[in-house]
mmCIF file of C-alpha atoms and ligand atoms in Angstrom:
data_model
loop_
_atom_site.group_PDB
_atom_site.id
_atom_site.type_symbol
_atom_site.label_atom_id
_atom_site.label_comp_id
_atom_site.label_asym_id
_atom_site.label_seq_id
_atom_site.Cartn_x
_atom_site.Cartn_y
_atom_site.Cartn_z
ATOM 1 C CA MET A 1110 79.132 -87.966 -45.848
ATOM 2 C CA PRO A 1111 78.006 -90.858 -43.644
ATOM 3 C CA LEU A 1112 74.334 -91.143 -42.753
ATOM 4 C CA LEU A 1113 73.751 -91.623 -39.040
ATOM 5 C CA GLN A 1114 71.225 -93.946 -37.449
ATOM 6 C CA ILE A 1115 68.236 -92.086 -36.005
ATOM 7 C CA LEU A 1116 67.247 -93.441 -32.583
ATOM 8 C CA GLN A 1117 63.604 -94.158 -31.987
ATOM 9 C CA VAL A 1118 61.406 -94.091 -28.890
ATOM 10 C CA PRO A 1119 61.890 -95.615 -26.284
ATOM 11 C CA HIS A 1120 65.698 -95.268 -26.555
ATOM 12 C CA PRO A 1121 66.923 -93.910 -23.159
ATOM 13 C CA LEU A 1122 69.238 -91.329 -24.776
ATOM 14 C CA LEU A 1123 66.133 -89.502 -26.047
ATOM 15 C CA LYS A 1124 65.124 -88.811 -22.424
ATOM 16 C CA ARG A 1125 68.552 -87.588 -21.223
ATOM 17 C CA VAL A 1126 69.593 -83.915 -20.793
ATOM 18 C CA ALA A 1127 72.424 -83.317 -23.298
ATOM 19 C CA ALA A 1128 75.756 -81.805 -22.194
ATOM 20 C CA PRO A 1129 76.863 -78.327 -23.387
ATOM 21 C CA VAL A 1130 79.582 -78.100 -26.033
ATOM 22 C CA GLU A 1131 82.655 -76.387 -24.560
ATOM 23 C CA ARG A 1132 84.443 -75.633 -27.841
ATOM 24 C CA VAL A 1133 83.252 -75.839 -31.443
ATOM 25 C CA THR A 1134 85.854 -78.232 -32.862
ATOM 26 C CA ASP A 1135 86.220 -79.988 -36.213
ATOM 27 C CA ASP A 1136 84.501 -83.005 -34.614
ATOM 28 C CA ILE A 1137 81.439 -80.877 -33.802
ATOM 29 C CA ARG A 1138 81.464 -79.363 -37.326
ATOM 30 C CA ARG A 1139 81.671 -82.880 -38.819
ATOM 31 C CA LEU A 1140 78.820 -84.024 -36.561
ATOM 32 C CA MET A 1141 76.632 -81.129 -37.797
ATOM 33 C CA ASP A 1142 77.424 -81.926 -41.459
ATOM 34 C CA ASP A 1143 76.565 -85.611 -40.890
ATOM 35 C CA MET A 1144 73.375 -84.613 -39.065
ATOM 36 C CA LEU A 1145 72.340 -82.389 -41.984
ATOM 37 C CA ALA A 1146 72.958 -85.195 -44.503
ATOM 38 C CA THR A 1147 70.934 -87.558 -42.276
ATOM 39 C CA MET A 1148 68.122 -85.005 -41.903
ATOM 40 C CA TYR A 1149 67.892 -84.372 -45.670
ATOM 41 C CA ALA A 1150 67.858 -88.127 -46.360
ATOM 42 C CA ALA A 1151 65.146 -88.868 -43.751
ATOM 43 C CA PRO A 1152 63.602 -86.447 -44.882
ATOM 44 C CA GLY A 1153 63.097 -83.949 -42.081
ATOM 45 C CA ILE A 1154 63.315 -80.239 -41.314
ATOM 46 C CA GLY A 1155 65.344 -80.520 -38.103
ATOM 47 C CA LEU A 1156 67.498 -82.921 -36.101
ATOM 48 C CA ALA A 1157 69.051 -82.870 -32.626
ATOM 49 C CA ALA A 1158 72.317 -84.630 -31.716
ATOM 50 C CA PRO A 1159 70.688 -86.959 -29.121
ATOM 51 C CA GLN A 1160 68.540 -88.377 -31.944
ATOM 52 C CA VAL A 1161 71.721 -89.713 -33.553
ATOM 53 C CA GLY A 1162 73.134 -91.026 -30.281
ATOM 54 C CA VAL A 1163 75.258 -88.009 -29.316
ATOM 55 C CA SER A 1164 74.221 -86.426 -26.018
ATOM 56 C CA ARG A 1165 75.559 -82.919 -26.772
ATOM 57 C CA ARG A 1166 73.712 -79.601 -27.234
ATOM 58 C CA VAL A 1167 73.783 -79.397 -31.033
ATOM 59 C CA ILE A 1168 70.877 -79.039 -33.492
ATOM 60 C CA VAL A 1169 70.458 -78.507 -37.225
ATOM 61 C CA VAL A 1170 67.450 -77.057 -39.047
ATOM 62 C CA ASP A 1171 66.536 -76.428 -42.691
ATOM 63 C CA LEU A 1172 62.999 -75.583 -43.791
ATOM 64 C CA ALA A 1173 63.880 -75.574 -47.522
ATOM 65 C CA LYS A 1174 61.304 -77.288 -49.698
ATOM 66 C CA ASP A 1175 63.804 -78.614 -52.232
ATOM 67 C CA GLU A 1176 67.535 -79.170 -52.771
ATOM 68 C CA THR A 1177 68.002 -75.980 -54.783
ATOM 69 C CA SER A 1178 66.843 -73.692 -51.959
ATOM 70 C CA ARG A 1179 68.697 -75.286 -49.044
ATOM 71 C CA ALA A 1180 69.582 -72.915 -46.165
ATOM 72 C CA PRO A 1181 70.978 -75.046 -43.329
ATOM 73 C CA LEU A 1182 71.214 -73.674 -39.800
ATOM 74 C CA ARG A 1183 73.805 -75.168 -37.441
ATOM 75 C CA LEU A 1184 73.209 -74.272 -33.797
ATOM 76 C CA VAL A 1185 75.540 -75.144 -30.911
ATOM 77 C CA ASN A 1186 74.308 -74.654 -27.323
ATOM 78 C CA PRO A 1187 70.978 -73.117 -28.437
ATOM 79 C CA ALA A 1188 68.862 -71.574 -25.680
ATOM 80 C CA VAL A 1189 65.482 -69.824 -25.732
ATOM 81 C CA LEU A 1190 66.083 -66.238 -24.529
ATOM 82 C CA TRP A 1191 62.494 -65.114 -25.022
ATOM 83 C CA ALA A 1192 59.200 -66.734 -25.966
ATOM 84 C CA SER A 1193 56.031 -64.877 -26.979
ATOM 85 C CA GLU A 1194 52.988 -64.930 -24.697
ATOM 86 C CA GLU A 1195 50.937 -65.752 -27.745
ATOM 87 C CA GLN A 1196 50.697 -69.501 -28.243
ATOM 88 C CA VAL A 1197 49.684 -71.344 -31.392
ATOM 89 C CA ILE A 1198 48.690 -74.908 -32.195
ATOM 90 C CA MET A 1199 50.579 -76.606 -35.031
ATOM 91 C CA GLU A 1200 50.991 -80.186 -36.163
ATOM 92 C CA GLU A 1201 54.342 -81.785 -35.305
ATOM 93 C CA GLY A 1202 56.096 -84.964 -36.330
ATOM 94 C CA CYS A 1203 59.356 -86.465 -35.098
ATOM 95 C CA LEU A 1204 61.908 -88.678 -36.810
ATOM 96 C CA SER A 1205 62.224 -90.606 -33.523
ATOM 97 C CA LEU A 1206 58.491 -91.451 -33.658
ATOM 98 C CA PRO A 1207 58.114 -92.220 -37.376
ATOM 99 C CA ASP A 1208 54.748 -91.497 -39.024
ATOM 100 C CA GLN A 1209 53.208 -90.138 -35.813
ATOM 101 C CA PHE A 1210 51.780 -86.624 -35.801
ATOM 102 C CA ALA A 1211 49.893 -84.492 -33.286
ATOM 103 C CA GLU A 1212 48.815 -80.915 -32.740
ATOM 104 C CA VAL A 1213 50.977 -79.220 -30.103
ATOM 105 C CA ARG A 1214 50.509 -75.802 -28.440
ATOM 106 C CA ARG A 1215 53.685 -73.698 -28.114
ATOM 107 C CA PRO A 1216 54.756 -70.013 -28.128
ATOM 108 C CA ALA A 1217 54.236 -68.482 -31.576
ATOM 109 C CA ALA A 1218 57.625 -66.714 -31.645
ATOM 110 C CA VAL A 1219 60.995 -67.143 -29.927
ATOM 111 C CA LYS A 1220 64.412 -65.509 -29.664
ATOM 112 C CA VAL A 1221 67.214 -68.084 -29.454
ATOM 113 C CA SER A 1222 70.898 -67.610 -28.609
ATOM 114 C CA TYR A 1223 73.468 -70.050 -29.968
ATOM 115 C CA GLN A 1224 77.007 -70.442 -31.268
ATOM 116 C CA ASP A 1225 77.506 -70.912 -34.993
ATOM 117 C CA GLU A 1226 79.922 -73.354 -36.653
ATOM 118 C CA SER A 1227 82.855 -71.005 -36.009
ATOM 119 C CA GLY A 1228 81.978 -70.671 -32.317
ATOM 120 C CA ALA A 1229 80.700 -67.088 -32.677
ATOM 121 C CA ALA A 1230 77.783 -66.045 -30.446
ATOM 122 C CA ARG A 1231 74.604 -65.362 -32.409
ATOM 123 C CA GLU A 1232 70.900 -64.770 -31.909
ATOM 124 C CA ILE A 1233 67.951 -65.618 -34.109
ATOM 125 C CA GLU A 1234 64.354 -64.408 -33.895
ATOM 126 C CA ALA A 1235 61.777 -66.707 -35.398
ATOM 127 C CA ASP A 1236 58.070 -67.212 -35.825
ATOM 128 C CA GLY A 1237 55.964 -69.654 -37.834
ATOM 129 C CA MET A 1238 57.482 -73.023 -38.716
ATOM 130 C CA LEU A 1239 61.048 -71.942 -37.852
ATOM 131 C CA ALA A 1240 59.999 -71.042 -34.281
ATOM 132 C CA ARG A 1241 58.192 -74.362 -34.057
ATOM 133 C CA CYS A 1242 61.140 -76.393 -35.301
ATOM 134 C CA LEU A 1243 63.671 -74.591 -33.064
ATOM 135 C CA GLN A 1244 61.529 -75.266 -29.977
ATOM 136 C CA HIS A 1245 61.040 -78.926 -30.949
ATOM 137 C CA GLU A 1246 64.790 -79.445 -31.449
ATOM 138 C CA ILE A 1247 65.808 -77.579 -28.263
ATOM 139 C CA ASP A 1248 63.315 -79.763 -26.377
ATOM 140 C CA HIS A 1249 65.231 -82.821 -27.646
ATOM 141 C CA LEU A 1250 68.358 -81.461 -25.895
ATOM 142 C CA ASP A 1251 66.430 -81.557 -22.613
ATOM 143 C CA GLY A 1252 65.076 -85.046 -23.178
ATOM 144 C CA VAL A 1253 61.608 -83.741 -24.055
ATOM 145 C CA LEU A 1254 59.591 -85.161 -26.958
ATOM 146 C CA PHE A 1255 56.591 -83.523 -28.637
ATOM 147 C CA ILE A 1256 54.329 -86.166 -27.098
ATOM 148 C CA ASP A 1257 55.369 -84.884 -23.640
ATOM 149 C CA HIS A 1258 53.316 -81.752 -24.425
ATOM 150 C CA LEU A 1259 50.155 -83.850 -24.877
ATOM 151 C CA SER A 1260 47.715 -85.317 -22.358
ATOM 152 C CA LEU A 1261 48.597 -88.748 -20.982
ATOM 153 C CA LEU A 1262 45.735 -90.231 -22.975
ATOM 154 C CA ARG A 1263 46.918 -88.795 -26.308
ATOM 155 C CA ARG A 1264 50.541 -89.708 -25.549
ATOM 156 C CA GLN A 1265 49.580 -93.320 -24.818
ATOM 157 C CA MET A 1266 47.481 -93.420 -27.975
ATOM 158 C CA ILE A 1267 50.457 -92.358 -30.126
ATOM 159 C CA LEU A 1268 52.846 -94.799 -28.416
ATOM 160 C CA ARG A 1269 50.366 -97.661 -28.920
ATOM 161 C CA ARG A 1270 49.917 -96.682 -32.578
ATOM 162 C CA LEU A 1271 53.704 -96.667 -33.029
ATOM 163 C CA GLU A 1272 54.012 -100.135 -31.442
ATOM 164 C CA LYS A 1273 51.224 -101.460 -33.665
ATOM 165 C CA ALA A 1274 52.888 -100.070 -36.798
ATOM 166 C CA ARG A 1275 56.165 -101.733 -35.778
ATOM 167 C CA ARG A 1276 54.427 -105.093 -35.211
ATOM 168 C CA VAL A 1277 52.750 -104.899 -38.633
ATOM 169 C CA ARG A 1278 56.114 -104.099 -40.272
ATOM 170 C CA ALA A 1279 58.032 -106.887 -38.441
HETATM 171 O O1 K1U B 817 63.303 -83.477 -34.625
HETATM 172 C C1 K1U B 817 62.813 -84.191 -35.472
HETATM 173 O O2 K1U B 817 62.464 -85.338 -35.197
HETATM 174 C C2 K1U B 817 62.611 -83.685 -36.876
HETATM 175 C C3 K1U B 817 61.192 -83.183 -37.116
HETATM 176 C C4 K1U B 817 61.151 -81.686 -36.891
HETATM 177 C C5 K1U B 817 59.807 -81.048 -36.729
HETATM 178 C C6 K1U B 817 58.738 -81.346 -37.549
HETATM 179 C C7 K1U B 817 57.515 -80.713 -37.388
HETATM 180 C C8 K1U B 817 57.361 -79.769 -36.411
HETATM 181 C C9 K1U B 817 58.412 -79.492 -35.586
HETATM 182 C C10 K1U B 817 59.637 -80.111 -35.750
HETATM 183 C C11 K1U B 817 60.835 -83.530 -38.552
HETATM 184 O O3 K1U B 817 61.438 -83.055 -39.454
HETATM 185 S S1 K1U B 817 59.534 -84.640 -38.813
HETATM 186 C C12 K1U B 817 59.392 -84.678 -40.600
HETATM 187 C C13 K1U B 817 58.756 -83.461 -41.161
HETATM 188 O O4 K1U B 817 58.122 -82.694 -40.466
HETATM 189 C C14 K1U B 817 58.907 -83.137 -42.601
HETATM 190 C C15 K1U B 817 59.492 -84.023 -43.478
HETATM 191 C C16 K1U B 817 59.626 -83.692 -44.813
HETATM 192 C C17 K1U B 817 59.172 -82.485 -45.289
HETATM 193 C C18 K1U B 817 58.572 -81.602 -44.429
HETATM 194 C C19 K1U B 817 58.447 -81.921 -43.095
HETATM 195 ZN ZN1 ZN B 818 61.873 -84.772 -32.961
#
C-alpha cells in the first residue's frame, strides 16, 4: 500500500473546505486504505484527506496502541450531529504541524453521522480521546487547524516554533 505525502502548514489545501463525496467508490476505499497506512506509519491516531492533498470529506481514525489491537474507523462525509455542553481541555498534536502540541478546549462528547466504506449511513457516539480525534479530523475538512482554536498569540508562537525547527533541520 503506497504511503502518501502529508502536507504541512502553510499548504493552502489545509485551509480549504473539502467537497462532499457523492458515492463511495473503489477509489474512495483505496484512498482510505492508503490514508490508514500513512497514518500508522507517521505515526498518528487520525488523518483527514486534505492532509494528503485530497480535498474530499473523508477521515480515518484508529486509537489502537499497538499493531495487534488495531480497530480502524473509515468515515465518509462525517458531520457532528450533537456536541455536549460540557467542554474539556486536552492536548492535541497534528501531523501537518509536526512536533507542535497545545491544549485545546472542545466539547467532551459528540455524536457524528457518516457513511462507512460500503456507503451505509451510520452514527457514532464518542467521548474521551475518540471524541477529540473525530472533532480534530472533521475540523480539517473545513480547513480548520487545532491552532485556530488558540489565541492569536499562542498560534503565532507555535508557527514561529515550527519555522525555527524547520530552519534548524535544513
Ligand atoms: O490529524 C492529524 O494531524 C493527526 C493527529 C490526530 C490528533 C492527535 C491528538 C489529538 C487530536 C487529534 C495525530 O495523530 S498527531 C500524533 C499523535 O497524537 C499520536 C501519535 C502516536 C501515538 C499517539 C498519538
Ligand atoms: Zn491534524
